[in-house]
mmCIF file of C-alpha atoms and ligand atoms in Angstrom:
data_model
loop_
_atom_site.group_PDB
_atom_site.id
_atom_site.type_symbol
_atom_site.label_atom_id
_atom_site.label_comp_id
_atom_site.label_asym_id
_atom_site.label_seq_id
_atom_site.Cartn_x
_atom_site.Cartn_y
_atom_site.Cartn_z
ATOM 1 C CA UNK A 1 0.000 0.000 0.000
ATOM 2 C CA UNK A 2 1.373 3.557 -0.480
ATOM 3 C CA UNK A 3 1.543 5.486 2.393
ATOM 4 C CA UNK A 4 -0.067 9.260 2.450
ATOM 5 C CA UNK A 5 2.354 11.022 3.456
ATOM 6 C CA UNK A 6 1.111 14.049 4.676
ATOM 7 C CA UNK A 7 -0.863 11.704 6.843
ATOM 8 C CA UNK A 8 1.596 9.399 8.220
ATOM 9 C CA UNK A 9 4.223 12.771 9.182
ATOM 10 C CA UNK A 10 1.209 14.118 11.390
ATOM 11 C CA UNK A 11 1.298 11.094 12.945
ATOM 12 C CA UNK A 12 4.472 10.477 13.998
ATOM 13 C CA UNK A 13 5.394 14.425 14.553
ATOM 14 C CA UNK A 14 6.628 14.068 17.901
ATOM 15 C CA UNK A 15 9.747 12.344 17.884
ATOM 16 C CA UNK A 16 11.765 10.915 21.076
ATOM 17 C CA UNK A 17 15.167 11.698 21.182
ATOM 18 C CA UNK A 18 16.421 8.012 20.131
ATOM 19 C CA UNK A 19 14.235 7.723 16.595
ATOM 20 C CA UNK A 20 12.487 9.721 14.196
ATOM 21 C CA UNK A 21 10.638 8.979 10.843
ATOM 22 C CA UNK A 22 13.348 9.683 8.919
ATOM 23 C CA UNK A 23 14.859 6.502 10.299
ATOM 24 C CA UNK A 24 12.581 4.449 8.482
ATOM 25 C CA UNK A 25 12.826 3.501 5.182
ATOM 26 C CA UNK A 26 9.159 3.796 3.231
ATOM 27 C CA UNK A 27 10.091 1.945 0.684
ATOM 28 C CA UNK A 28 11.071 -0.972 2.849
ATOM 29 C CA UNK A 29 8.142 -1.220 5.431
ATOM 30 C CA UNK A 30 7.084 -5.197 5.720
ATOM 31 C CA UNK A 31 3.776 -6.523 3.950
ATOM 32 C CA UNK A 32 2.701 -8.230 6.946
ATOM 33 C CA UNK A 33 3.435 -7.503 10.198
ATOM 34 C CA UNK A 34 2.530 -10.137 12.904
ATOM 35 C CA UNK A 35 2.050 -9.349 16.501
ATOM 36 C CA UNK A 36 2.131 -11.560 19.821
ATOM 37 C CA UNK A 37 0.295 -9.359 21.890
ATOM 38 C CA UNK A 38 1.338 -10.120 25.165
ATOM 39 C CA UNK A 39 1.950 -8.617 28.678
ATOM 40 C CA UNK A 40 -1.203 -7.240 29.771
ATOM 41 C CA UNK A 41 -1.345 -8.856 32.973
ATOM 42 C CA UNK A 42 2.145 -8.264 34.139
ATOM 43 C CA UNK A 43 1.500 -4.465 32.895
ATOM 44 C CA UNK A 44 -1.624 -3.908 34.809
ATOM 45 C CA UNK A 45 0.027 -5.842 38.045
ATOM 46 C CA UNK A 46 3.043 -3.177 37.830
ATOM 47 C CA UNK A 47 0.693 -0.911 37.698
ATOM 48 C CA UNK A 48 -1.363 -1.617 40.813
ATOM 49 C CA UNK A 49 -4.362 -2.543 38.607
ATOM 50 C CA UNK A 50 -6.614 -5.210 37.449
ATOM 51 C CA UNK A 51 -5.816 -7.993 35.118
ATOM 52 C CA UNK A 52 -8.909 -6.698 33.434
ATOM 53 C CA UNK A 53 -7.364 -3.025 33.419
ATOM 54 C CA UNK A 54 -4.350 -4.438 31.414
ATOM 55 C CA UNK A 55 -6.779 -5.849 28.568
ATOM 56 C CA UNK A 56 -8.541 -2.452 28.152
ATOM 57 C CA UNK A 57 -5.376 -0.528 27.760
ATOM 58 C CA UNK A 58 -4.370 -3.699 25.096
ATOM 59 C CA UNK A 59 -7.189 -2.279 23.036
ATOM 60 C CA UNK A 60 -6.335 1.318 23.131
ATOM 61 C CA UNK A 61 -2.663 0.222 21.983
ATOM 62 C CA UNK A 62 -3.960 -2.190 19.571
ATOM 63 C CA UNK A 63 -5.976 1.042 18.096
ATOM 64 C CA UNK A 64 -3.000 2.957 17.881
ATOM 65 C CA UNK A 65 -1.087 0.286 16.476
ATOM 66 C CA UNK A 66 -3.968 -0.160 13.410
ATOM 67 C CA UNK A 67 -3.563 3.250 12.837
ATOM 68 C CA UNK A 68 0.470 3.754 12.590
ATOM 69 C CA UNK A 69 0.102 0.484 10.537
ATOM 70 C CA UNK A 70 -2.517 2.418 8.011
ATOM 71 C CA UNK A 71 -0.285 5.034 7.957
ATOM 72 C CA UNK A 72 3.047 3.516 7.043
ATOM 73 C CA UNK A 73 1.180 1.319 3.904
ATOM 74 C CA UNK A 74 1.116 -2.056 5.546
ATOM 75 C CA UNK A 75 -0.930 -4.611 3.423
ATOM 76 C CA UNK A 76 -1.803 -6.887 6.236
ATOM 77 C CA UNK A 77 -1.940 -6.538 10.564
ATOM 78 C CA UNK A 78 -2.496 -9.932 12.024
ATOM 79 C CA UNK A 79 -2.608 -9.863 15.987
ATOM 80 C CA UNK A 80 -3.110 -12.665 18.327
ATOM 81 C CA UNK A 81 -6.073 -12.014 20.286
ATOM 82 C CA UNK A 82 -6.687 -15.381 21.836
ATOM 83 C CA UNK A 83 -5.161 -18.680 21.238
ATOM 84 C CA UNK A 84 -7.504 -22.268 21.545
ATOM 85 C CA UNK A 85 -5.034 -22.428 24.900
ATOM 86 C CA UNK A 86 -6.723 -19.482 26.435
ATOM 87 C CA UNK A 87 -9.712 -21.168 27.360
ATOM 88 C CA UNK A 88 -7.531 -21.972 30.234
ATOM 89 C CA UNK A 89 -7.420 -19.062 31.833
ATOM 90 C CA UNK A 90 -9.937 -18.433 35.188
ATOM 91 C CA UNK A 91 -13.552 -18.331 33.180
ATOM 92 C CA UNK A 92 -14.304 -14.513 34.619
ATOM 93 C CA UNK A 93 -10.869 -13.704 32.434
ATOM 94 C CA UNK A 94 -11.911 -15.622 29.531
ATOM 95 C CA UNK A 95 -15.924 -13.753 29.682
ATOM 96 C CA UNK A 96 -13.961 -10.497 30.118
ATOM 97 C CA UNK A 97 -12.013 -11.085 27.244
ATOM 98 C CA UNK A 98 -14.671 -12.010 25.130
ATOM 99 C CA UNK A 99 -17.044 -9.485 26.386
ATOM 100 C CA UNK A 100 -14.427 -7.016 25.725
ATOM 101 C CA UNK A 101 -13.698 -8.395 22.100
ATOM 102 C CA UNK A 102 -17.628 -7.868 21.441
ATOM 103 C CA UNK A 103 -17.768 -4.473 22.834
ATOM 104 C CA UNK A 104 -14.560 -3.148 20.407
ATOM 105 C CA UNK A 105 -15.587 -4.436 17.648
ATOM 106 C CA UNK A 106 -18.976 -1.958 17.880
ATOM 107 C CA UNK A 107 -16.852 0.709 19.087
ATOM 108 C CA UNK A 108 -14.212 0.462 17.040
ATOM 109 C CA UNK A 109 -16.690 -0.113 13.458
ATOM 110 C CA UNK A 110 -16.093 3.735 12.430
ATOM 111 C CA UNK A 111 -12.501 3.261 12.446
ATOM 112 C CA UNK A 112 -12.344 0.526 10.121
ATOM 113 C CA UNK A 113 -14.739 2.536 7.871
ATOM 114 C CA UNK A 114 -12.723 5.353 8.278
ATOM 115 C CA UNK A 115 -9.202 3.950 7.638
ATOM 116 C CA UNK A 116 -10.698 1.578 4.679
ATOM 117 C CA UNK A 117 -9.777 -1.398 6.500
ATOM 118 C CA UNK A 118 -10.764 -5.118 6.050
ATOM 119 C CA UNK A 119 -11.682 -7.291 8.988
ATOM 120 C CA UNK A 120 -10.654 -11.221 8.706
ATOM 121 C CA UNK A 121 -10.630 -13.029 11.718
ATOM 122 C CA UNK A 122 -8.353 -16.234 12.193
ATOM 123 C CA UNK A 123 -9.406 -19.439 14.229
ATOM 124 C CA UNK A 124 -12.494 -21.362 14.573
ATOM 125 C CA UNK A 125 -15.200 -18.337 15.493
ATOM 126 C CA UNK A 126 -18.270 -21.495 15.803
ATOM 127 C CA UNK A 127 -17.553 -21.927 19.443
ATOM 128 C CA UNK A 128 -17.270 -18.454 20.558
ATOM 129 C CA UNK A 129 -20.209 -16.951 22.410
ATOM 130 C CA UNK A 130 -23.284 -15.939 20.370
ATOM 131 C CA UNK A 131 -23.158 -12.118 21.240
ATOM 132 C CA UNK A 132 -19.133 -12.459 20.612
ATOM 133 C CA UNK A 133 -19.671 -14.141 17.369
ATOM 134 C CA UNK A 134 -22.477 -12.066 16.086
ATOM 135 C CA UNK A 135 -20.286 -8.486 16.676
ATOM 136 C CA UNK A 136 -17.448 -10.599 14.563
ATOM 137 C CA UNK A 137 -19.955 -11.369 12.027
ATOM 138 C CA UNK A 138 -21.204 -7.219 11.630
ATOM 139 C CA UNK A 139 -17.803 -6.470 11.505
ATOM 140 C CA UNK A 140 -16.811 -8.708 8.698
ATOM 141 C CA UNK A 141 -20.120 -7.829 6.871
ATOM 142 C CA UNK A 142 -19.361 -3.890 7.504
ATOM 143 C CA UNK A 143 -15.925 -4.235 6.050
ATOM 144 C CA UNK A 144 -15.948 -6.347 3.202
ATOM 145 C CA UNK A 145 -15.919 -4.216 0.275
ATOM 146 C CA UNK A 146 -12.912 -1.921 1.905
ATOM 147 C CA UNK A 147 -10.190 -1.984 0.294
ATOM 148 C CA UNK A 148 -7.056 -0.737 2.624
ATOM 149 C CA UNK A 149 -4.926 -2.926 4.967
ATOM 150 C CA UNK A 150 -6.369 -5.884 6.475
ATOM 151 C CA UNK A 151 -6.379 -6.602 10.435
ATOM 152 C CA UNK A 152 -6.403 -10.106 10.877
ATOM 153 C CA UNK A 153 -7.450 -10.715 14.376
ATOM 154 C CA UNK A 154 -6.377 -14.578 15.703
ATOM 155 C CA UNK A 155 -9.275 -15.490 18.027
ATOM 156 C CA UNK A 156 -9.715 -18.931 19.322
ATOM 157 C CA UNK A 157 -6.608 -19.676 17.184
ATOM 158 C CA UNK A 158 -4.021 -22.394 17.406
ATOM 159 C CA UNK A 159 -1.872 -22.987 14.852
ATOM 160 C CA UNK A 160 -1.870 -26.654 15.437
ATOM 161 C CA UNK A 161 -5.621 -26.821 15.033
ATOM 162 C CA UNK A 162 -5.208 -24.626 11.758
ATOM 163 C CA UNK A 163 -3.102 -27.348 10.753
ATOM 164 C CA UNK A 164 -5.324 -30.706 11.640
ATOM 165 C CA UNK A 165 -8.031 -28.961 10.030
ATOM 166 C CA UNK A 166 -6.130 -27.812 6.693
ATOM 167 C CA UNK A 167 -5.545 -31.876 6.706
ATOM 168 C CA UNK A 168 -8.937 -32.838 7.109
ATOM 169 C CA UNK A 169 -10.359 -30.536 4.885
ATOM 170 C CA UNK A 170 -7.488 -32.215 2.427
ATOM 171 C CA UNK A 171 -8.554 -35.748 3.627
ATOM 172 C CA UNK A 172 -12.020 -35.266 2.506
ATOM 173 C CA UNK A 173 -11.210 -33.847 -1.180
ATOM 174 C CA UNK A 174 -8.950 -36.611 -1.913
ATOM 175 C CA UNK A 175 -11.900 -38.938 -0.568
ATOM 176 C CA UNK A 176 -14.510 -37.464 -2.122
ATOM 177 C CA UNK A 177 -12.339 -37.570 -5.286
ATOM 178 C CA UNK A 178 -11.995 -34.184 -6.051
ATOM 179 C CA UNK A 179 -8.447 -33.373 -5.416
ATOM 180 C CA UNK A 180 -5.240 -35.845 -6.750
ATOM 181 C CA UNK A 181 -3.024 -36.847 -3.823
ATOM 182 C CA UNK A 182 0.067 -35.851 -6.316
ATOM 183 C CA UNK A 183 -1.233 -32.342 -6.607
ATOM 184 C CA UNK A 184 -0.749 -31.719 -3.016
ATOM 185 C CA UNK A 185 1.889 -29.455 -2.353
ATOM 186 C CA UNK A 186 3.084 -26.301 -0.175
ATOM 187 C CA UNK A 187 0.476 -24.258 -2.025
ATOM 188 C CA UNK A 188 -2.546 -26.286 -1.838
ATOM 189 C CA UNK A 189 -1.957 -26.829 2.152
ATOM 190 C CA UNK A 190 -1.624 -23.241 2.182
ATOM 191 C CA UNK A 191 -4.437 -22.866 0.577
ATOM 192 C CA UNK A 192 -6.779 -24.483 3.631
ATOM 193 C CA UNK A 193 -5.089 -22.471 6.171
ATOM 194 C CA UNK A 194 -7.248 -19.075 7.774
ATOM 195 C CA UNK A 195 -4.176 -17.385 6.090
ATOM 196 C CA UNK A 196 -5.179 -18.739 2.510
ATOM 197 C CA UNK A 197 -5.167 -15.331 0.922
ATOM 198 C CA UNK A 198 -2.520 -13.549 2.932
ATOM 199 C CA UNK A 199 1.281 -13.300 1.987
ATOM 200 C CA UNK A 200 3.428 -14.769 4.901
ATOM 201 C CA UNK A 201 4.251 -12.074 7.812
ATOM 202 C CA UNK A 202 7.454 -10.359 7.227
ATOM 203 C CA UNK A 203 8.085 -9.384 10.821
ATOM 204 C CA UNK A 204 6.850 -10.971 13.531
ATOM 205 C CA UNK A 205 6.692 -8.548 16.914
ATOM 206 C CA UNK A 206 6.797 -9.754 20.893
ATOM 207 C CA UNK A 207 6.075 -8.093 23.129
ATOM 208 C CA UNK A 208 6.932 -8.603 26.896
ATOM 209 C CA UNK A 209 10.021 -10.534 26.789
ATOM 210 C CA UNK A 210 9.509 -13.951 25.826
ATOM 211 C CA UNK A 211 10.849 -16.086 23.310
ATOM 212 C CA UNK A 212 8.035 -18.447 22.200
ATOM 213 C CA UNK A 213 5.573 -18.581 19.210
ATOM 214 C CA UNK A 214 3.113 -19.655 21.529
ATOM 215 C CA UNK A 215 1.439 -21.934 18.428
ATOM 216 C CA UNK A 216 1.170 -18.828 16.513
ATOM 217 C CA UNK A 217 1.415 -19.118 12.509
ATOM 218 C CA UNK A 218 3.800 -21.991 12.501
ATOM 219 C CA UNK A 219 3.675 -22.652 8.961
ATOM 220 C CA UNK A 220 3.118 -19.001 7.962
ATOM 221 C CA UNK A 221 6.336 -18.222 9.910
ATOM 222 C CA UNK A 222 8.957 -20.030 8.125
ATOM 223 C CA UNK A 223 10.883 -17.187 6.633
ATOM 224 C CA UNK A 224 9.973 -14.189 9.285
ATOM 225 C CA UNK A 225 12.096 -11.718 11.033
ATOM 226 C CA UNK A 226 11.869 -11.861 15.123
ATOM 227 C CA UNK A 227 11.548 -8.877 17.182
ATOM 228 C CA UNK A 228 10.990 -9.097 21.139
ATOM 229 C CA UNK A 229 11.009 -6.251 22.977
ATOM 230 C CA UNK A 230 10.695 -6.359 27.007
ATOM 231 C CA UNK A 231 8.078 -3.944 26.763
ATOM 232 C CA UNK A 232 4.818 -4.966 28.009
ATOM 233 C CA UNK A 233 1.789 -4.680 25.507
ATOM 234 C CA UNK A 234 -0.043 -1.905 26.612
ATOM 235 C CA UNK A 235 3.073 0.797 26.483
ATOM 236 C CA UNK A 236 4.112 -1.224 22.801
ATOM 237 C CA UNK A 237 3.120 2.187 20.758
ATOM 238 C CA UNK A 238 3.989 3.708 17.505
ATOM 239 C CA UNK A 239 7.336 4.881 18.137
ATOM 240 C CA UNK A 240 7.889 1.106 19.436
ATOM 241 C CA UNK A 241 6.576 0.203 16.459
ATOM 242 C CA UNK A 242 8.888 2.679 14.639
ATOM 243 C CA UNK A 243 11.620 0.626 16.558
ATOM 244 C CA UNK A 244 10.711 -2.603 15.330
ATOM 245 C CA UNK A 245 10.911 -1.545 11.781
ATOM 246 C CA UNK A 246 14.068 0.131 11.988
ATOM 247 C CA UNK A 247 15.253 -3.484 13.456
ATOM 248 C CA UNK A 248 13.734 -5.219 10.811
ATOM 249 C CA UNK A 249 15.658 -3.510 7.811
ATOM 250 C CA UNK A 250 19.069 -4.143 9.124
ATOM 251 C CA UNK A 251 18.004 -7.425 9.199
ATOM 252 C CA UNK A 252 19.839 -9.435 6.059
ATOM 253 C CA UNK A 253 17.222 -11.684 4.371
ATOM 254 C CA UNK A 254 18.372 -14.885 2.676
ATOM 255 C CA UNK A 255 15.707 -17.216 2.502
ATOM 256 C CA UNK A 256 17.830 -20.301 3.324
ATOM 257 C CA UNK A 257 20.040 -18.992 -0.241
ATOM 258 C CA UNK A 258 23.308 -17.151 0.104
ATOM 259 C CA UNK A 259 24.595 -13.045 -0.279
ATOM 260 C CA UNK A 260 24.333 -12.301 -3.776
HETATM 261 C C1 FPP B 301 -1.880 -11.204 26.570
HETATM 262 O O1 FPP B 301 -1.588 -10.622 27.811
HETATM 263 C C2 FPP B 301 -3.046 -10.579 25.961
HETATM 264 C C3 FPP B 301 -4.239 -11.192 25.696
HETATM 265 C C4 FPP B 301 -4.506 -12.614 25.972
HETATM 266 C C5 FPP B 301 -5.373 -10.476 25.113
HETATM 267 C C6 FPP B 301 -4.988 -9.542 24.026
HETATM 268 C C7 FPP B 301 -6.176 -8.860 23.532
HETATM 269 C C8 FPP B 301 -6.280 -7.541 23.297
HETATM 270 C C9 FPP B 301 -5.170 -6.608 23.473
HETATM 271 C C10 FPP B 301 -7.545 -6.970 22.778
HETATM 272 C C11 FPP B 301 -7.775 -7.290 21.343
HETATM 273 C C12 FPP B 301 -9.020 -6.666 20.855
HETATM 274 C C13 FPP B 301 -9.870 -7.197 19.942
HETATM 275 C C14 FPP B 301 -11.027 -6.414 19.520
HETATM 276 C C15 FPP B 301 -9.696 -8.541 19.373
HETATM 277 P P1 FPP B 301 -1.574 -11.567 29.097
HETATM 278 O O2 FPP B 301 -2.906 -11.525 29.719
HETATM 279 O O3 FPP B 301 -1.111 -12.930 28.689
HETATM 280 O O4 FPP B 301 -0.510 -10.849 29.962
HETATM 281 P P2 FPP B 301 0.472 -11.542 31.028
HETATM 282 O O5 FPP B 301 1.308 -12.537 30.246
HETATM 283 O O6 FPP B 301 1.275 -10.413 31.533
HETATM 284 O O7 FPP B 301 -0.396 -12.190 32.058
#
C-alpha cells in the first residue's frame, strides 16, 4: 500500500530523542506484520491494577497500532487475540475477554470505515459466544468491500488446530475424489489455512520478553524476522513500532540462499 504522506508525518510528529521517521525507510516497510500481543497482565500488576485493566489498555494500543500500521502502507496486521489455549485461563478472564472483544468491535466499526480497513478473523469463530460471534460477524459484513490494509485478528486460534483442520479438509477432497493426492503441495496446504489469501508475515513482533511462538502461525512463519522487545503490551506504541521496523531492515534476508 502507499503510504499518504502528509498523513503518516502528522502522525508520527513528535519524535523521542532516540528515533524519528526519517529513520525508516518507506520503501522498505514489511507486507505483513505479525504481533504476539502479550503482557497485559504483568503491565496492569506493575501498575497496581486489574488484570482486566491491562486488557482495556491492550485495546487502546492495539488502536494505535492499526492506525500507525494504516499510515506507514502495511498490506496486512495480524494480531493474536486469543489462542484455543486461552480457554484456560480463570472463566471470569476468559468472559472479560470475550465481552471485551464484542464491545470493540462496535466501538471500534467507524474506524475501520474510516481507515478503509478489512476485517478477517483467524481461528475457529463457531464456538465463541453468540453475542461475541455475532459483533465478529457485523464487523466482517461492515468491512468487506474496503479496500485498505487488512487486520487479521487470531481469536480462538491455534496454529496446530489450523493445521489438523487444513488436513482434514485435504482428507475429505482426496476422498470425495476431487483433489489428486500428487497435486498436493506447499500451495494447496496453504491454501486451507485461515491465512489462505494472505502473503506470509514479514516481521513478527513480541512483546513482553519472551521467546516463544506460543502456536502462533507456525507454517506461515517459516521465513519471518523476530523482534521481542521487554516492553509490556499496553506501552508497545507507535514509536515502538517505529523501533521494530528500523530493526527489521538491518536485518539481512536470505531465505535459506546465500549473499548475492
Ligand atoms: C496477553 O496478555 C493478551 C491477551 C490474551 C489479550 C490480548 C487482547 C487484546 C489486546 C484486545 C484485542 C481486541 C480485539 C477487539 C480482538 P496476558 O494476559 O497474557 O498478559 P500476562 O502474560 O502479563 O499475564
Amino acid at each position: 500500500m502507499v503510504p499518504d504522506l502528509a498523513k503518516l508525518q502528522e502522525h508520527y510528529a513528535v519524535a523521542p530523542s532516540d528515533i524519528s521517521l526519517a529513520d525508516i525507510n518507506l520503501e522498505h516497510v514489511p507486507r505483513h506484520i505479525s504481533i504476539i500481543m502479550d503482557g497485559n497482565g504483568r503491565w496492569a500488576r506493575a501498575q497496581g491494577l486489574d488484570r482486566s485493566q491491562g486488557h482495556k489498555a491492550g485495546v487502546a494500543c492495539l488502536k494505535e497500532i492499526i492506525t500507525s500500521c494504516v499510515r506507514l502502507g502495511v498490506d496486512v496486521l495480524s494480531a493474536y487475540a486469543f489462542s484455543t489455549e486461552n480457554w484456560r485461563r480463570p472463566q471470569h478472564e476468559v468472559d472479560l475477554l470475550m465481552q471485551l472483544f464484542a464491545h470493540t468491535l462496535v466501538k471500534e466499526l467507524h474506524l475501520f470505515t474510516e481507515e478503509n480497513v478489512k476485517l478477517v478473523f483467524l481461528g475457529d469463530l463457531t464456538v465463541l459466544p453468540k453475542k461475541t460471534r455475532e459483533t465478529f460477524e457485523l464487523g466482517l459484513e461492515r468491512t468487506k468491500n474496503n479496500t485498505g490494509m487488512i487486520l487479521a485478528l487470531a481469536v480462538n486460534y491455534g496454529s496446530r488446530a489450523e493445521l489438523t483442520r487444513a488436513t482434514r479438509l485435504i482428507a475429505q477432497e482426496v476422498a470425495a475424489g476431487s483433489l489428486d493426492i500428487e497435486k498436493i503441495d506447499e500451495t494447496v496446504l496453504s491454501n486451507y489455512l485461515y491465512t489462505a489469501s494472505l502473503p506470509d508475515p514479514e516481521l513478527l513482533i513480541r512483546t513482553s520478553g519472551e521467546l516463544r511462538i506460543s502456536n502462533f502461525l507456525l507454517w506461515q512463519l517459516a521465513y519471518t524476522e523476530f523482534y521481542v522487545t521487554d516492553t509490556f503490551w499496553p506501552d508497545f506504541d507507535r514509536w515502538e513500532l517505529a523501533r521494530a521496523l528500523v530493526s527489521f531492515q538491518t536485518r539481512d534476508r536470505r531465505f535459506g540462499g546465500v549473499k548475492s
